[in-house]
PDB file of C-alpha atoms in Angstrom:
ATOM      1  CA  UNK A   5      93.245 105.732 104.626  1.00 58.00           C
ATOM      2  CA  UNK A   6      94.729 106.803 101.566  1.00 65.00           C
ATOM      3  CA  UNK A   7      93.825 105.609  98.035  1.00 60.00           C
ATOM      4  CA  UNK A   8      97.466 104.566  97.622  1.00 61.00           C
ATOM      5  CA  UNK A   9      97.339 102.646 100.439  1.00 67.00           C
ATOM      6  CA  UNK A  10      94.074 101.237  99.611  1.00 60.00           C
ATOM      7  CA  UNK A  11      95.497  99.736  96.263  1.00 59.00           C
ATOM      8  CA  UNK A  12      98.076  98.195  98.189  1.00 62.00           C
ATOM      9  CA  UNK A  13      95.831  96.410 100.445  1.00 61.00           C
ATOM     10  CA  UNK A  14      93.058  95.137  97.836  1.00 55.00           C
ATOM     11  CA  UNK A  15      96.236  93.666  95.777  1.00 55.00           C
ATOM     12  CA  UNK A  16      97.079  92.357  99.131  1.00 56.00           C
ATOM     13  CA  UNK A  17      94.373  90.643  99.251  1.00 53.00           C
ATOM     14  CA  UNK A  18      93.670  87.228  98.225  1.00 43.00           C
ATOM     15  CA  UNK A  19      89.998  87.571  97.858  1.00 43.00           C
ATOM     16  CA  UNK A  20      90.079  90.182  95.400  1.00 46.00           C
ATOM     17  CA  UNK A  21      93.035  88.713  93.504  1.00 48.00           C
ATOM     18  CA  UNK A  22      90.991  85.769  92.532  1.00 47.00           C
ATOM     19  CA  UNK A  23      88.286  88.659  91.174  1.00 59.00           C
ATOM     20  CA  UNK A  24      90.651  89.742  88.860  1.00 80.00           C
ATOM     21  CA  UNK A  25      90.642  89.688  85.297  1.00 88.00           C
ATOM     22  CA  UNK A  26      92.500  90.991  81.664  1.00 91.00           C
ATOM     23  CA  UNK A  27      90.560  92.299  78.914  1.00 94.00           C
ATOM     24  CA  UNK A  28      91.948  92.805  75.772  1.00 95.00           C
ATOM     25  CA  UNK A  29      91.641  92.661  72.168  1.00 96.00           C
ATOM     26  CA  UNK A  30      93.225  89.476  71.005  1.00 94.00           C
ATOM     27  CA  UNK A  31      91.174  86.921  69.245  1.00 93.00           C
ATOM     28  CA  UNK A  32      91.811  83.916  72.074  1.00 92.00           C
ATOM     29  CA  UNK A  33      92.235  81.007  68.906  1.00 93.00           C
ATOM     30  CA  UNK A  34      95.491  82.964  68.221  1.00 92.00           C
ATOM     31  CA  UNK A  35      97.513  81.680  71.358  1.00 88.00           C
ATOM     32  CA  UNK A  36      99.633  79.034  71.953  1.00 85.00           C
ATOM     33  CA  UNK A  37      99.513  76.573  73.847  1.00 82.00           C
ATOM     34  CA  UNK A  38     102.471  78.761  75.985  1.00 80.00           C
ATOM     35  CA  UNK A  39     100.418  81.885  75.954  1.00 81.00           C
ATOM     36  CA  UNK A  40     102.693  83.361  73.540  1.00 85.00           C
ATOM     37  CA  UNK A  41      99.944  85.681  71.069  1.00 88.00           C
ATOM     38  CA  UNK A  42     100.747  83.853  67.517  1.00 91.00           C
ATOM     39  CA  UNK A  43      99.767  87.116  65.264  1.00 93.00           C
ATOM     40  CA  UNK A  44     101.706  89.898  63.977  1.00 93.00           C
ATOM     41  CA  UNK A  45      99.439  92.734  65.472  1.00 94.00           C
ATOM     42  CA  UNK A  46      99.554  96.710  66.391  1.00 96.00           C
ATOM     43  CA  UNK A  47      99.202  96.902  70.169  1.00 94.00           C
ATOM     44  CA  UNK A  48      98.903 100.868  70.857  1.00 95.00           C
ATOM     45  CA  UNK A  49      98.439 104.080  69.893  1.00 96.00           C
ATOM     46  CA  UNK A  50     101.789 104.680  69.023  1.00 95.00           C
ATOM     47  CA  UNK A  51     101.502 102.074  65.718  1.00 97.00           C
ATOM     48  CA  UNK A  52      98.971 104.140  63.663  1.00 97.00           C
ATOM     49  CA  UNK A  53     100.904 104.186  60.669  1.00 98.00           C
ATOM     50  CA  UNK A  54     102.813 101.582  61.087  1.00 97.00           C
ATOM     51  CA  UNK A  55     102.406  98.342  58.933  1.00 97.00           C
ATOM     52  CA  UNK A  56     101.040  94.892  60.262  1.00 96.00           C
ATOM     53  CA  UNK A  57      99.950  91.451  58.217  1.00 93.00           C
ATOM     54  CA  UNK A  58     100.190  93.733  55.005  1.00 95.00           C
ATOM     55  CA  UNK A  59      97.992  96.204  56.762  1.00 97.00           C
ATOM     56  CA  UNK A  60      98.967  99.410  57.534  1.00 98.00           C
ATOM     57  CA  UNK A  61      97.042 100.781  60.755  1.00 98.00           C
ATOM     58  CA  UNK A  62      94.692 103.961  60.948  1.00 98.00           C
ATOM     59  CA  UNK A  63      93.445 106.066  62.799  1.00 98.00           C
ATOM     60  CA  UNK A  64      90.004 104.800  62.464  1.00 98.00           C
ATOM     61  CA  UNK A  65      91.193 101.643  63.508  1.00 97.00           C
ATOM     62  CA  UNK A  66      92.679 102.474  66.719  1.00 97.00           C
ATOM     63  CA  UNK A  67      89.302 104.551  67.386  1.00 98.00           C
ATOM     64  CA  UNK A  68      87.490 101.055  66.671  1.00 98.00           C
ATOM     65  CA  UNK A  69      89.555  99.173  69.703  1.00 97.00           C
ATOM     66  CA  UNK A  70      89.487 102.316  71.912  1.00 97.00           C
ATOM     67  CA  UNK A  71      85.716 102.948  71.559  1.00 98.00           C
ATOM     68  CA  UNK A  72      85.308  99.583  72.297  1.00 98.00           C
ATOM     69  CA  UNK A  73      87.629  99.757  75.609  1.00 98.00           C
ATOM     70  CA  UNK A  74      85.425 102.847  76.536  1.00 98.00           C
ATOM     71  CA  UNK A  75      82.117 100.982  75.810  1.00 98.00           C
ATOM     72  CA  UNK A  76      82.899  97.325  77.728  1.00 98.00           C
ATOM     73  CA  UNK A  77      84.212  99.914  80.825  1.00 98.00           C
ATOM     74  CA  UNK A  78      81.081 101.600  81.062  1.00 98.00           C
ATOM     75  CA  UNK A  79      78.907  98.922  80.704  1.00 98.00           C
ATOM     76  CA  UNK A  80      80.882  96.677  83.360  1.00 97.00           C
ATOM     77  CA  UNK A  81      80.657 100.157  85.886  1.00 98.00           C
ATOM     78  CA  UNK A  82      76.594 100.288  85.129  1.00 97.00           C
ATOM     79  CA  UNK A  83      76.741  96.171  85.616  1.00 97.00           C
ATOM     80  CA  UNK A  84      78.467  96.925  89.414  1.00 96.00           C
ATOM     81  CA  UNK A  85      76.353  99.508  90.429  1.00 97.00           C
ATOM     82  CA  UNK A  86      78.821 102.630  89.934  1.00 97.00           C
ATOM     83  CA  UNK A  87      77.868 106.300  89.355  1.00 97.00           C
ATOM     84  CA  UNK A  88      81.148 107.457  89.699  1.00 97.00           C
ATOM     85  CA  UNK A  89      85.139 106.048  90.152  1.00 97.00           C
ATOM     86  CA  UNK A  90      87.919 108.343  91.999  1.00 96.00           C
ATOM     87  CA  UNK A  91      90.947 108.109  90.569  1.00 94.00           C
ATOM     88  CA  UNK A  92      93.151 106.312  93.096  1.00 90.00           C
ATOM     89  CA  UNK A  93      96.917 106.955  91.660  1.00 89.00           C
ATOM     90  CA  UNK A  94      97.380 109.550  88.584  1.00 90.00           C
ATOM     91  CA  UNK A  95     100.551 109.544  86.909  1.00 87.00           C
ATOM     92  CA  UNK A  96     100.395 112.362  84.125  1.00 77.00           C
ATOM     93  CA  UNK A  97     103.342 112.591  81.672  1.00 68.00           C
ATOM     94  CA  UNK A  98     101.914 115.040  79.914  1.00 65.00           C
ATOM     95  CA  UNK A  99     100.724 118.220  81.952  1.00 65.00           C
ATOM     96  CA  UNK A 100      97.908 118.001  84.648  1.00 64.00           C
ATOM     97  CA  UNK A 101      94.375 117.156  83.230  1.00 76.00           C
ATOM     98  CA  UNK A 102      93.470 115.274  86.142  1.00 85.00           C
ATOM     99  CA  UNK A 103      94.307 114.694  89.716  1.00 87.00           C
ATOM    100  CA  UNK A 104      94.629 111.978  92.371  1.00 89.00           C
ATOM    101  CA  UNK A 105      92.028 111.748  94.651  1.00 91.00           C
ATOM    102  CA  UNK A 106      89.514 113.221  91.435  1.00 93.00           C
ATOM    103  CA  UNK A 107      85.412 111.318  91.271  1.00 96.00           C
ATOM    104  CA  UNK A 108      84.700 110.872  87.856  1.00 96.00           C
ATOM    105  CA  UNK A 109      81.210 110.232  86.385  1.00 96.00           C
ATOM    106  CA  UNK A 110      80.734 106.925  84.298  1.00 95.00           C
ATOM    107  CA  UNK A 111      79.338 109.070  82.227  1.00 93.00           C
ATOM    108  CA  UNK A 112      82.058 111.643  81.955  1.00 93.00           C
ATOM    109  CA  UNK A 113      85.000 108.749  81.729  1.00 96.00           C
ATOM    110  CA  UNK A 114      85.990 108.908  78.319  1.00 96.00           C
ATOM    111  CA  UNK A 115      88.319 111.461  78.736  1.00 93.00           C
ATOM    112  CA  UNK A 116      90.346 110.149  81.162  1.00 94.00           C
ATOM    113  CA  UNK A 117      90.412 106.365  79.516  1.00 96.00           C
ATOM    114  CA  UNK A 118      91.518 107.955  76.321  1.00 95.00           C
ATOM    115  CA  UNK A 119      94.174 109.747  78.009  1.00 92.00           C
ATOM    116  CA  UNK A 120      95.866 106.421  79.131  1.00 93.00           C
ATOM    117  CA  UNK A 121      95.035 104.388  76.409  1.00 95.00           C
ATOM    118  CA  UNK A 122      96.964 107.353  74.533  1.00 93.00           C
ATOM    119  CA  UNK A 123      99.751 106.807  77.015  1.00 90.00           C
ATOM    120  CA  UNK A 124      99.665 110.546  77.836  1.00 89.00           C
ATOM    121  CA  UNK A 125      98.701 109.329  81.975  1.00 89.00           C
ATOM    122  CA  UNK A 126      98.503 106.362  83.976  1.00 90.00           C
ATOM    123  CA  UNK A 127      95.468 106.082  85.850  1.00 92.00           C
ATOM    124  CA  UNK A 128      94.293 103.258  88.461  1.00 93.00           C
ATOM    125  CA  UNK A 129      90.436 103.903  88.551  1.00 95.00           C
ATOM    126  CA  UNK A 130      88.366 103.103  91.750  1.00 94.00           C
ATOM    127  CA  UNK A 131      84.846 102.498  93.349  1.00 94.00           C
ATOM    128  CA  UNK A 132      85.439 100.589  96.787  1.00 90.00           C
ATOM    129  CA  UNK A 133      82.206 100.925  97.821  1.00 92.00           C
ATOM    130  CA  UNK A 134      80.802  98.491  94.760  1.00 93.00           C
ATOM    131  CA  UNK A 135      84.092  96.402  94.764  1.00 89.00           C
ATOM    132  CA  UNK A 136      85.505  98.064  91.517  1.00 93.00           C
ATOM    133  CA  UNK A 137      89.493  98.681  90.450  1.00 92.00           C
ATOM    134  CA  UNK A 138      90.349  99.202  86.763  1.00 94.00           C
ATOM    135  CA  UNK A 139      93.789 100.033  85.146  1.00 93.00           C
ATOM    136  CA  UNK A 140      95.099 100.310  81.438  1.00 93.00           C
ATOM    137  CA  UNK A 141      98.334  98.736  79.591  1.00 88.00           C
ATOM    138  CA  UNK A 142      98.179 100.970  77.072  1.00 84.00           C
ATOM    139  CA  UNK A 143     101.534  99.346  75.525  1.00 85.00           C
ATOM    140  CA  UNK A 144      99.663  96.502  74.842  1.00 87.00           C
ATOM    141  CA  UNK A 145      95.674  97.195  75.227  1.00 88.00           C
ATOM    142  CA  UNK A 146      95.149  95.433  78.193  1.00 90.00           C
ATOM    143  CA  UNK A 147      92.458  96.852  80.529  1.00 94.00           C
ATOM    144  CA  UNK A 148      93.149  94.833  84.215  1.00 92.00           C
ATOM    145  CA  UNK A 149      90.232  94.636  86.373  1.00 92.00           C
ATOM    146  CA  UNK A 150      89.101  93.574  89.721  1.00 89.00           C
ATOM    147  CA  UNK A 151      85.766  93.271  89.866  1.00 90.00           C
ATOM    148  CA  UNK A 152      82.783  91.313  92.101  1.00 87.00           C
ATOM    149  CA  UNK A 153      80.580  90.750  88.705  1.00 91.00           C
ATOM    150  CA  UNK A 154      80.181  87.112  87.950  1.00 90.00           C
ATOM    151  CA  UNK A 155      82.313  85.427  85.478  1.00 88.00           C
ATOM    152  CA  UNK A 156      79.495  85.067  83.089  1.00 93.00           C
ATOM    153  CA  UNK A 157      77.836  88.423  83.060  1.00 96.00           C
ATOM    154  CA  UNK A 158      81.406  90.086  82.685  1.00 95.00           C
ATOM    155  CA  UNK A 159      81.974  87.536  79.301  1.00 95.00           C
ATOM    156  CA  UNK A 160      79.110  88.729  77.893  1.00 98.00           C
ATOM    157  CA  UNK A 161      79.718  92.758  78.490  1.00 98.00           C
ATOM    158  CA  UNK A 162      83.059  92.406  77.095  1.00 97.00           C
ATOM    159  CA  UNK A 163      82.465  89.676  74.143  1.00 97.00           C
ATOM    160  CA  UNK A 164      79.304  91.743  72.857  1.00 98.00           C
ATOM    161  CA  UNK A 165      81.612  94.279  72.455  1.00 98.00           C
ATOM    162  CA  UNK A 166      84.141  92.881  70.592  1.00 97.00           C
ATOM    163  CA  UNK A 167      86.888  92.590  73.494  1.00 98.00           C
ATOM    164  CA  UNK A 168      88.038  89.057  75.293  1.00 96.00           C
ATOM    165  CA  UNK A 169      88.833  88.308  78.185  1.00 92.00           C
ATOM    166  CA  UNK A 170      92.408  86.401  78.157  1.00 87.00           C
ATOM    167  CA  UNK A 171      92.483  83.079  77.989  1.00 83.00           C
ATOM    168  CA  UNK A 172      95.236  82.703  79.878  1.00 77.00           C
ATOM    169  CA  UNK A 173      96.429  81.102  82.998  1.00 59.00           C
ATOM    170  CA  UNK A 174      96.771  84.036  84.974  1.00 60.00           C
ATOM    171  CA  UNK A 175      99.692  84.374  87.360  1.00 54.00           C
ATOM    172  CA  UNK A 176      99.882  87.251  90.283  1.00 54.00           C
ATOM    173  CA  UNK A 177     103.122  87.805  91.153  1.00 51.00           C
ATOM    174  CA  UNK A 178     103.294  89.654  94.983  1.00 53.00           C
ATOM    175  CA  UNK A 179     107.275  91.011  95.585  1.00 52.00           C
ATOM    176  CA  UNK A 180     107.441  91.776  99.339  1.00 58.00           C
ATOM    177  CA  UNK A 181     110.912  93.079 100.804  1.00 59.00           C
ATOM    178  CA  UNK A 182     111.497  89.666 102.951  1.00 63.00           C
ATOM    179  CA  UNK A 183     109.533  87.244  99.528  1.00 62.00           C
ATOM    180  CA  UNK A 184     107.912  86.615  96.699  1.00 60.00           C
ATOM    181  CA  UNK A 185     104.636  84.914  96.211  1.00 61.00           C
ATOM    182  CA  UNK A 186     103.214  83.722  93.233  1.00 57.00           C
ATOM    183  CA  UNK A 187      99.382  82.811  92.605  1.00 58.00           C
ATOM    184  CA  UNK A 188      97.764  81.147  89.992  1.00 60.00           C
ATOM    185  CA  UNK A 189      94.941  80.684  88.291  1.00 54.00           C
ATOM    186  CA  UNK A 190      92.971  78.971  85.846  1.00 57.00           C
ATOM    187  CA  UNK A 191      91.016  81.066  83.654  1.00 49.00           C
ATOM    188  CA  UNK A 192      87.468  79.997  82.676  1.00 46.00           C
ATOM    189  CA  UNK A 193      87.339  79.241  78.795  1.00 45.00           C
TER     190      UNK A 193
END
């Protein structure tokens, strides 16, 4: 089977759907009661520079959120058992570091998150065997996961490292040529 249609299938799949989970970095206190995110914040790499709350964002502080992206990844892959991830669907806009189909190293992933989180690729990272499939918003600093880790043990990887997971109600919309299906669900606080 191919790792395209692989993806397909596990978001198919109810099961792993109610595995799945957002990590980002906004404070949780700062959304309303809508979900709407109250605070005037930089959300990629594309505002360094740019001004926010009076503050104008740095380099140093993008680093500080990426680093931090790189660090909860790795530490959730050790949590589930992974040595490695293939990347499952590349989409490169700039030039061809990496390829579909590619096994990775946990240790060696850096590279390849920082090239999403830079927006220069689009990368949906696997490990099937241990249950593991990882993508990046970098327009936002998202990092969506499906994972088999339990709740808790994943809130502590990615709190101690100064990410959240979203508070949010989290709604899975599935478009199918003949429907659409919507799932929801209730996120732990």
């Amino acid at each position: 089977m191919k790792q395209k249609e692989l993806i397909e299938r596990r978001f198919d799949s109810f099961r792993f759907k109610k595995a799945s989970h957002e990590i980002v970095k906004y404070e949780p206190q700062y959304y309303d009661e809508n979900g709407a995110y109250q605070k005037d914040e930089w959300t990629c790499f594309f505002d360094i520079g740019k001004e926010y709350e009076g503050k104008v964002v740095t380099m140093e502080d993008y680093l500080d959120i990426e680093n931090r992206f790189i660090a909860v990844t790795r530490a959730i892959l050790e949590a589930a058992g992974c040595t490695y991830v293939t990347l499952g669907y590349v989409e490169a806009i700039r030039g061809k570091v990496v390829k579909e189909g590619m096994r990775v190293r946990v240790q060696q992933i850096d590279h390849c998150i920082r090239l999403v989180l830079r927006g220069k690729a689009w990368i949906v990272f696997i490990n099937s065997s241990k249950g593991v499939q990882f993508d990046f918003d970098e327009d936002v600093m998202y990092m969506h996961l499906f994972c088999r880790i339990p709740d808790e043990q994943l809130r502590e990887i990615v709190e101690s490292r100064g990410l959240y997971l979203d508070p949010r109600v989290k709604k899975v919309v599935m478009c199918y040529d003949d429907r659409i299906e919507i799932y929801t669900f209730e996120k732990k606080q």
